[in-house]
Amino acid sequence: DIQMTQSPSTLSASVGDRVTITCRASQSFYTWLAWYQQKPGGVPKLLILKGSVLESGVPSRFSGSGSGTEFTLTISSLQPDDFATYYCQHYSSGSPHTFGQGTKLEIK
Amino acid sequence: EVQLVQSGAEVKKSGESLSISCKASGYDFRYFWIGWVRQMPGKGLEWMGITYPDDSEIRYSPSFQGQVTISADKSITTAYLHWSSLKPSDTAIYYCVRQDGGSSYRHWGQGTLVTVSS
């Protein structure tokens, strides 16, 4: 089964910063990777699908890239609303759709 | 509009059985994978498994295989998560999720909090 390792687990940043979160897979797969945002007490929200496709309604400051075993989520200029926890998830067929362990984005 | 409406919070004792439900609407229930994600208190998301209502195929995460039962009743467009014997470690929020045609999980239920005491 494919395991997903996210880094860092916690990230401290300021409004306006550019931040990158990395997700590494134990096996290579096509771009069957999604990124989700979860705010405290809230339901996870899909941000990016297929590695780099921005979900409808998600601000363009969010972007995804990567393929194979390494994927990244970048927020180009942090806004106050972006402080949350972010998860990657692969959804390739034939393997459980494992989530990464999450990255908590905190205000510095 | 796709909607996944989950049953309400549950408080149970260790050893009891439980089923929670997820009522789907706004799409053809038979043809989309639907399943469950666990979130233990203060922890991350864990994919438990999914089912395809049209033919009842089920795919479990190895971590949850044998621990829970996932099912769906296409006649009432409802998915279920069942425990035959709860443990305190089952205390968590459980989210119902719908997979988009072999893709990601755009649609989530509101979550059901299950609390199990010893």
PDB file of C-alpha atoms in Angstrom:
ATOM      1  CA  ASP A   1       0.000   0.000   0.000  1.00  0.00           C
ATOM      2  CA  ILE A   2       1.109   3.553  -0.690  1.00  0.00           C
ATOM      3  CA  GLN A   3       2.142   5.594   2.352  1.00  0.00           C
ATOM      4  CA  MET A   4       2.085   9.385   2.292  1.00  0.00           C
ATOM      5  CA  THR A   5       4.551  11.472   4.306  1.00  0.00           C
ATOM      6  CA  GLN A   6       3.896  15.165   4.694  1.00  0.00           C
ATOM      7  CA  SER A   7       6.385  17.778   5.784  1.00  0.00           C
ATOM      8  CA  PRO A   8       6.647  19.833   7.790  1.00  0.00           C
ATOM      9  CA  SER A   9       4.128  18.773  10.421  1.00  0.00           C
ATOM     10  CA  THR A  10       3.907  22.366  11.664  1.00  0.00           C
ATOM     11  CA  LEU A  11       4.721  25.548   9.795  1.00  0.00           C
ATOM     12  CA  SER A  12       4.843  29.026  11.292  1.00  0.00           C
ATOM     13  CA  ALA A  13       4.456  31.879   8.824  1.00  0.00           C
ATOM     14  CA  SER A  14       3.231  35.442   8.491  1.00  0.00           C
ATOM     15  CA  VAL A  15       0.558  37.054   6.367  1.00  0.00           C
ATOM     16  CA  GLY A  16       2.015  37.679   2.938  1.00  0.00           C
ATOM     17  CA  ASP A  17       4.567  34.855   3.120  1.00  0.00           C
ATOM     18  CA  ARG A  18       4.964  32.238   0.430  1.00  0.00           C
ATOM     19  CA  VAL A  19       4.779  28.737   1.901  1.00  0.00           C
ATOM     20  CA  THR A  20       5.263  25.247   0.527  1.00  0.00           C
ATOM     21  CA  ILE A  21       4.095  21.940   1.951  1.00  0.00           C
ATOM     22  CA  THR A  22       5.537  18.695   0.623  1.00  0.00           C
ATOM     23  CA  CYS A  23       3.966  15.274   0.334  1.00  0.00           C
ATOM     24  CA  ARG A  24       6.098  12.241  -0.491  1.00  0.00           C
ATOM     25  CA  ALA A  25       4.715   8.879  -1.541  1.00  0.00           C
ATOM     26  CA  SER A  26       6.262   5.496  -0.827  1.00  0.00           C
ATOM     27  CA  GLN A  27       5.566   4.449  -4.414  1.00  0.00           C
ATOM     28  CA  SER A  28       5.289   6.357  -7.639  1.00  0.00           C
ATOM     29  CA  PHE A  29       1.857   7.011  -9.059  1.00  0.00           C
ATOM     30  CA  TYR A  30       0.291   9.267 -11.623  1.00  0.00           C
ATOM     31  CA  THR A  31      -1.011  12.638 -10.444  1.00  0.00           C
ATOM     32  CA  TRP A  32      -3.846  11.053  -8.452  1.00  0.00           C
ATOM     33  CA  LEU A  33      -3.234  13.410  -5.589  1.00  0.00           C
ATOM     34  CA  ALA A  34      -5.493  15.856  -3.763  1.00  0.00           C
ATOM     35  CA  TRP A  35      -4.940  18.556  -1.174  1.00  0.00           C
ATOM     36  CA  TYR A  36      -7.491  19.481   1.491  1.00  0.00           C
ATOM     37  CA  GLN A  37      -7.791  22.315   3.994  1.00  0.00           C
ATOM     38  CA  GLN A  38      -9.373  21.828   7.391  1.00  0.00           C
ATOM     39  CA  LYS A  39     -10.096  24.604   9.853  1.00  0.00           C
ATOM     40  CA  PRO A  40     -10.624  23.887  13.561  1.00  0.00           C
ATOM     41  CA  GLY A  41     -14.032  22.339  14.110  1.00  0.00           C
ATOM     42  CA  GLY A  42     -14.680  22.267  10.368  1.00  0.00           C
ATOM     43  CA  VAL A  43     -15.133  19.770   7.583  1.00  0.00           C
ATOM     44  CA  PRO A  44     -12.182  19.233   5.233  1.00  0.00           C
ATOM     45  CA  LYS A  45     -12.422  21.149   1.980  1.00  0.00           C
ATOM     46  CA  LEU A  46     -10.953  20.082  -1.352  1.00  0.00           C
ATOM     47  CA  LEU A  47      -8.398  22.579  -2.703  1.00  0.00           C
ATOM     48  CA  ILE A  48      -6.470  20.769  -5.434  1.00  0.00           C
ATOM     49  CA  LEU A  49      -7.148  17.592  -7.408  1.00  0.00           C
ATOM     50  CA  LYS A  50      -5.058  15.636  -9.910  1.00  0.00           C
ATOM     51  CA  GLY A  51      -1.945  17.119  -8.377  1.00  0.00           C
ATOM     52  CA  SER A  52      -2.362  20.594  -9.836  1.00  0.00           C
ATOM     53  CA  VAL A  53      -5.994  21.280 -10.756  1.00  0.00           C
ATOM     54  CA  LEU A  54      -7.493  24.050  -8.670  1.00  0.00           C
ATOM     55  CA  GLU A  55     -10.934  23.235  -7.351  1.00  0.00           C
ATOM     56  CA  SER A  56     -13.638  25.657  -8.416  1.00  0.00           C
ATOM     57  CA  GLY A  57     -13.889  28.644  -6.087  1.00  0.00           C
ATOM     58  CA  VAL A  58     -10.457  28.162  -4.502  1.00  0.00           C
ATOM     59  CA  PRO A  59      -8.288  31.301  -4.637  1.00  0.00           C
ATOM     60  CA  SER A  60      -5.533  31.327  -7.215  1.00  0.00           C
ATOM     61  CA  ARG A  61      -2.873  31.870  -4.541  1.00  0.00           C
ATOM     62  CA  PHE A  62      -3.120  28.106  -3.975  1.00  0.00           C
ATOM     63  CA  SER A  63      -1.262  25.880  -6.409  1.00  0.00           C
ATOM     64  CA  GLY A  64      -0.177  22.270  -6.596  1.00  0.00           C
ATOM     65  CA  SER A  65       2.595  20.563  -8.480  1.00  0.00           C
ATOM     66  CA  GLY A  66       4.564  17.352  -8.684  1.00  0.00           C
ATOM     67  CA  SER A  67       4.347  13.827  -9.968  1.00  0.00           C
ATOM     68  CA  GLY A  68       5.726  10.408  -9.224  1.00  0.00           C
ATOM     69  CA  THR A  69       6.559  10.413  -5.527  1.00  0.00           C
ATOM     70  CA  GLU A  70       6.868  14.106  -4.639  1.00  0.00           C
ATOM     71  CA  PHE A  71       4.086  16.671  -4.620  1.00  0.00           C
ATOM     72  CA  THR A  72       3.849  20.190  -3.270  1.00  0.00           C
ATOM     73  CA  LEU A  73       1.166  22.624  -2.218  1.00  0.00           C
ATOM     74  CA  THR A  74       2.166  26.270  -2.434  1.00  0.00           C
ATOM     75  CA  ILE A  75       0.349  29.296  -1.086  1.00  0.00           C
ATOM     76  CA  SER A  76       1.836  32.293  -2.845  1.00  0.00           C
ATOM     77  CA  SER A  77       0.846  35.007  -0.363  1.00  0.00           C
ATOM     78  CA  LEU A  78      -0.662  33.887   2.915  1.00  0.00           C
ATOM     79  CA  GLN A  79      -3.931  35.439   3.965  1.00  0.00           C
ATOM     80  CA  PRO A  80      -5.425  35.354   7.468  1.00  0.00           C
ATOM     81  CA  ASP A  81      -8.046  32.852   6.291  1.00  0.00           C
ATOM     82  CA  ASP A  82      -5.347  30.355   5.233  1.00  0.00           C
ATOM     83  CA  PHE A  83      -4.199  29.421   8.721  1.00  0.00           C
ATOM     84  CA  ALA A  84      -5.485  25.874   8.978  1.00  0.00           C
ATOM     85  CA  THR A  85      -4.341  22.271   8.671  1.00  0.00           C
ATOM     86  CA  TYR A  86      -3.574  20.871   5.227  1.00  0.00           C
ATOM     87  CA  TYR A  87      -3.672  17.235   4.131  1.00  0.00           C
ATOM     88  CA  CYS A  88      -2.563  15.463   1.004  1.00  0.00           C
ATOM     89  CA  GLN A  89      -4.276  12.283  -0.174  1.00  0.00           C
ATOM     90  CA  HIS A  90      -3.573   9.912  -2.996  1.00  0.00           C
ATOM     91  CA  TYR A  91      -6.502   8.205  -4.674  1.00  0.00           C
ATOM     92  CA  SER A  92      -4.957   5.819  -7.161  1.00  0.00           C
ATOM     93  CA  SER A  93      -6.942   2.650  -7.684  1.00  0.00           C
ATOM     94  CA  GLY A  94      -5.727  -0.579  -6.172  1.00  0.00           C
ATOM     95  CA  SER A  95      -4.441   1.004  -2.973  1.00  0.00           C
ATOM     96  CA  PRO A  96      -6.124   2.522   0.073  1.00  0.00           C
ATOM     97  CA  HIS A  97      -6.640   6.263  -0.397  1.00  0.00           C
ATOM     98  CA  THR A  98      -4.250   7.239   2.369  1.00  0.00           C
ATOM     99  CA  PHE A  99      -3.943  10.763   3.747  1.00  0.00           C
ATOM    100  CA  GLY A 100      -0.725  12.396   4.799  1.00  0.00           C
ATOM    101  CA  GLN A 101      -0.474  13.122   8.500  1.00  0.00           C
ATOM    102  CA  GLY A 102      -1.272  16.790   8.029  1.00  0.00           C
ATOM    103  CA  THR A 103       0.552  20.130   8.206  1.00  0.00           C
ATOM    104  CA  LYS A 104      -0.651  22.725  10.687  1.00  0.00           C
ATOM    105  CA  LEU A 105      -0.062  26.212   9.353  1.00  0.00           C
ATOM    106  CA  GLU A 106       0.245  28.653  12.255  1.00  0.00           C
ATOM    107  CA  ILE A 107       0.589  32.385  12.514  1.00  0.00           C
ATOM    108  CA  LYS A 108       4.140  33.431  13.376  1.00  0.00           C
TER     109      LYS A 108
ATOM    110  CA  GLU B   1     -26.740  19.911  -5.373  1.00  0.00           C
ATOM    111  CA  VAL B   2     -24.928  16.962  -3.855  1.00  0.00           C
ATOM    112  CA  GLN B   3     -25.666  16.583  -0.150  1.00  0.00           C
ATOM    113  CA  LEU B   4     -24.428  14.052   2.387  1.00  0.00           C
ATOM    114  CA  VAL B   5     -26.357  14.287   5.649  1.00  0.00           C
ATOM    115  CA  GLN B   6     -25.088  12.168   8.497  1.00  0.00           C
ATOM    116  CA  SER B   7     -26.870  10.843  11.546  1.00  0.00           C
ATOM    117  CA  GLY B   8     -26.402  12.539  14.889  1.00  0.00           C
ATOM    118  CA  ALA B   9     -23.826  12.193  17.626  1.00  0.00           C
ATOM    119  CA  GLU B  10     -23.710   8.949  19.581  1.00  0.00           C
ATOM    120  CA  VAL B  11     -22.595   8.133  23.117  1.00  0.00           C
ATOM    121  CA  LYS B  12     -22.069   4.420  23.705  1.00  0.00           C
ATOM    122  CA  LYS B  13     -20.363   2.023  26.061  1.00  0.00           C
ATOM    123  CA  SER B  14     -17.517  -0.315  25.240  1.00  0.00           C
ATOM    124  CA  GLY B  15     -18.786  -3.573  23.732  1.00  0.00           C
ATOM    125  CA  GLU B  16     -21.990  -2.105  22.323  1.00  0.00           C
ATOM    126  CA  SER B  17     -22.858  -2.183  18.647  1.00  0.00           C
ATOM    127  CA  LEU B  18     -23.526   0.875  16.534  1.00  0.00           C
ATOM    128  CA  SER B  19     -24.437   1.921  13.024  1.00  0.00           C
ATOM    129  CA  ILE B  20     -24.168   5.473  11.770  1.00  0.00           C
ATOM    130  CA  SER B  21     -25.673   6.606   8.495  1.00  0.00           C
ATOM    131  CA  CYS B  22     -25.144   9.008   5.624  1.00  0.00           C
ATOM    132  CA  LYS B  23     -28.136  10.005   3.524  1.00  0.00           C
ATOM    133  CA  ALA B  24     -27.086  11.091   0.025  1.00  0.00           C
ATOM    134  CA  SER B  25     -29.065  13.235  -2.373  1.00  0.00           C
ATOM    135  CA  GLY B  26     -28.635  15.321  -5.500  1.00  0.00           C
ATOM    136  CA  TYR B  27     -26.981  12.685  -7.677  1.00  0.00           C
ATOM    137  CA  ASP B  28     -27.359   9.084  -8.858  1.00  0.00           C
ATOM    138  CA  PHE B  29     -26.309   7.254  -5.699  1.00  0.00           C
ATOM    139  CA  ARG B  30     -25.661   3.962  -7.471  1.00  0.00           C
ATOM    140  CA  TYR B  31     -22.701   5.111  -9.541  1.00  0.00           C
ATOM    141  CA  PHE B  32     -20.338   6.920  -7.175  1.00  0.00           C
ATOM    142  CA  TRP B  33     -18.061   5.403  -4.540  1.00  0.00           C
ATOM    143  CA  ILE B  34     -19.072   6.512  -1.052  1.00  0.00           C
ATOM    144  CA  GLY B  35     -17.250   5.834   2.177  1.00  0.00           C
ATOM    145  CA  TRP B  36     -15.887   6.938   5.492  1.00  0.00           C
ATOM    146  CA  VAL B  37     -12.991   8.902   6.981  1.00  0.00           C
ATOM    147  CA  ARG B  38     -12.065   8.852  10.665  1.00  0.00           C
ATOM    148  CA  GLN B  39     -10.629  11.715  12.678  1.00  0.00           C
ATOM    149  CA  MET B  40      -9.671  10.895  16.243  1.00  0.00           C
ATOM    150  CA  PRO B  41      -9.572  13.784  18.746  1.00  0.00           C
ATOM    151  CA  GLY B  42      -6.795  16.192  17.812  1.00  0.00           C
ATOM    152  CA  LYS B  43      -5.491  13.873  15.092  1.00  0.00           C
ATOM    153  CA  GLY B  44      -5.396  13.646  11.310  1.00  0.00           C
ATOM    154  CA  LEU B  45      -7.663  12.149   8.690  1.00  0.00           C
ATOM    155  CA  GLU B  46      -7.732   8.383   8.159  1.00  0.00           C
ATOM    156  CA  TRP B  47      -9.375   6.797   5.131  1.00  0.00           C
ATOM    157  CA  MET B  48     -11.403   3.791   6.267  1.00  0.00           C
ATOM    158  CA  GLY B  49     -12.934   2.461   3.080  1.00  0.00           C
ATOM    159  CA  ILE B  50     -15.494   2.956   0.328  1.00  0.00           C
ATOM    160  CA  THR B  51     -18.342   1.082  -1.303  1.00  0.00           C
ATOM    161  CA  TYR B  52     -19.866   1.184  -4.779  1.00  0.00           C
ATOM    162  CA  PRO B  53     -23.624   1.008  -4.236  1.00  0.00           C
ATOM    163  CA  ASP B  54     -24.522  -0.398  -7.639  1.00  0.00           C
ATOM    164  CA  ASP B  55     -22.717  -3.708  -7.113  1.00  0.00           C
ATOM    165  CA  SER B  56     -21.902  -3.459  -3.378  1.00  0.00           C
ATOM    166  CA  GLU B  57     -18.141  -3.757  -3.945  1.00  0.00           C
ATOM    167  CA  ILE B  58     -16.283  -2.625  -0.835  1.00  0.00           C
ATOM    168  CA  ARG B  59     -12.661  -1.591  -0.419  1.00  0.00           C
ATOM    169  CA  TYR B  60     -11.267  -1.324   3.100  1.00  0.00           C
ATOM    170  CA  SER B  61      -8.103   0.165   4.429  1.00  0.00           C
ATOM    171  CA  PRO B  62      -6.077  -2.675   5.991  1.00  0.00           C
ATOM    172  CA  SER B  63      -6.174  -0.701   9.244  1.00  0.00           C
ATOM    173  CA  PHE B  64      -9.964  -0.998   9.386  1.00  0.00           C
ATOM    174  CA  GLN B  65     -10.587  -4.348   7.695  1.00  0.00           C
ATOM    175  CA  GLY B  66     -12.400  -6.579  10.184  1.00  0.00           C
ATOM    176  CA  GLN B  67     -12.942  -3.695  12.609  1.00  0.00           C
ATOM    177  CA  VAL B  68     -15.940  -2.084  10.900  1.00  0.00           C
ATOM    178  CA  THR B  69     -18.462  -2.879   8.187  1.00  0.00           C
ATOM    179  CA  ILE B  70     -19.254  -0.465   5.392  1.00  0.00           C
ATOM    180  CA  SER B  71     -22.467  -0.892   3.442  1.00  0.00           C
ATOM    181  CA  ALA B  72     -24.957   1.012   1.328  1.00  0.00           C
ATOM    182  CA  ASP B  73     -28.669   0.680   0.574  1.00  0.00           C
ATOM    183  CA  LYS B  74     -29.282   2.072  -2.883  1.00  0.00           C
ATOM    184  CA  SER B  75     -33.056   1.892  -2.429  1.00  0.00           C
ATOM    185  CA  ILE B  76     -32.844   4.663   0.169  1.00  0.00           C
ATOM    186  CA  THR B  77     -29.548   6.229  -1.029  1.00  0.00           C
ATOM    187  CA  THR B  78     -27.924   5.747   2.356  1.00  0.00           C
ATOM    188  CA  ALA B  79     -24.470   4.534   3.355  1.00  0.00           C
ATOM    189  CA  TYR B  80     -23.667   2.977   6.716  1.00  0.00           C
ATOM    190  CA  LEU B  81     -20.739   2.380   9.009  1.00  0.00           C
ATOM    191  CA  HIS B  82     -21.248  -0.394  11.520  1.00  0.00           C
ATOM    192  CA  TRP B  83     -19.380  -1.626  14.593  1.00  0.00           C
ATOM    193  CA  SER B  84     -20.326  -4.893  16.250  1.00  0.00           C
ATOM    194  CA  SER B  85     -18.359  -4.208  19.420  1.00  0.00           C
ATOM    195  CA  LEU B  86     -17.167  -0.677  20.119  1.00  0.00           C
ATOM    196  CA  LYS B  87     -13.947   0.191  21.937  1.00  0.00           C
ATOM    197  CA  PRO B  88     -12.977   3.457  23.625  1.00  0.00           C
ATOM    198  CA  SER B  89     -10.391   3.906  20.848  1.00  0.00           C
ATOM    199  CA  ASP B  90     -13.301   4.206  18.374  1.00  0.00           C
ATOM    200  CA  THR B  91     -14.034   7.635  19.840  1.00  0.00           C
ATOM    201  CA  ALA B  92     -13.734   9.982  16.876  1.00  0.00           C
ATOM    202  CA  ILE B  93     -15.529  12.090  14.321  1.00  0.00           C
ATOM    203  CA  TYR B  94     -16.541  10.042  11.292  1.00  0.00           C
ATOM    204  CA  TYR B  95     -17.035  11.754   7.962  1.00  0.00           C
ATOM    205  CA  CYS B  96     -19.032  10.366   5.077  1.00  0.00           C
ATOM    206  CA  VAL B  97     -17.308  11.117   1.762  1.00  0.00           C
ATOM    207  CA  ARG B  98     -18.173  10.718  -1.916  1.00  0.00           C
ATOM    208  CA  GLN B  99     -15.496  10.075  -4.497  1.00  0.00           C
ATOM    209  CA  ASP B 100     -15.849  11.926  -7.783  1.00  0.00           C
ATOM    210  CA  GLY B 101     -15.601   9.406 -10.615  1.00  0.00           C
ATOM    211  CA  GLY B 102     -12.268   7.857  -9.694  1.00  0.00           C
ATOM    212  CA  SER B 103     -10.973  11.188  -8.543  1.00  0.00           C
ATOM    213  CA  SER B 104     -10.776  13.091  -5.295  1.00  0.00           C
ATOM    214  CA  TYR B 105     -13.336  13.581  -2.526  1.00  0.00           C
ATOM    215  CA  ARG B 106     -15.156  16.809  -3.200  1.00  0.00           C
ATOM    216  CA  HIS B 107     -18.210  16.048  -1.091  1.00  0.00           C
ATOM    217  CA  TRP B 108     -18.150  15.476   2.663  1.00  0.00           C
ATOM    218  CA  GLY B 109     -20.869  14.999   5.237  1.00  0.00           C
ATOM    219  CA  GLN B 110     -20.981  17.178   8.313  1.00  0.00           C
ATOM    220  CA  GLY B 111     -19.394  14.503  10.485  1.00  0.00           C
ATOM    221  CA  THR B 112     -20.753  12.278  13.251  1.00  0.00           C
ATOM    222  CA  LEU B 113     -19.116  12.323  16.665  1.00  0.00           C
ATOM    223  CA  VAL B 114     -18.978   8.892  18.267  1.00  0.00           C
ATOM    224  CA  THR B 115     -17.962   8.769  21.926  1.00  0.00           C
ATOM    225  CA  VAL B 116     -17.281   5.396  23.529  1.00  0.00           C
ATOM    226  CA  SER B 117     -16.774   5.089  27.272  1.00  0.00           C
ATOM    227  CA  SER B 118     -15.320   2.182  29.141  1.00  0.00           C
TER     228      SER B 118
END
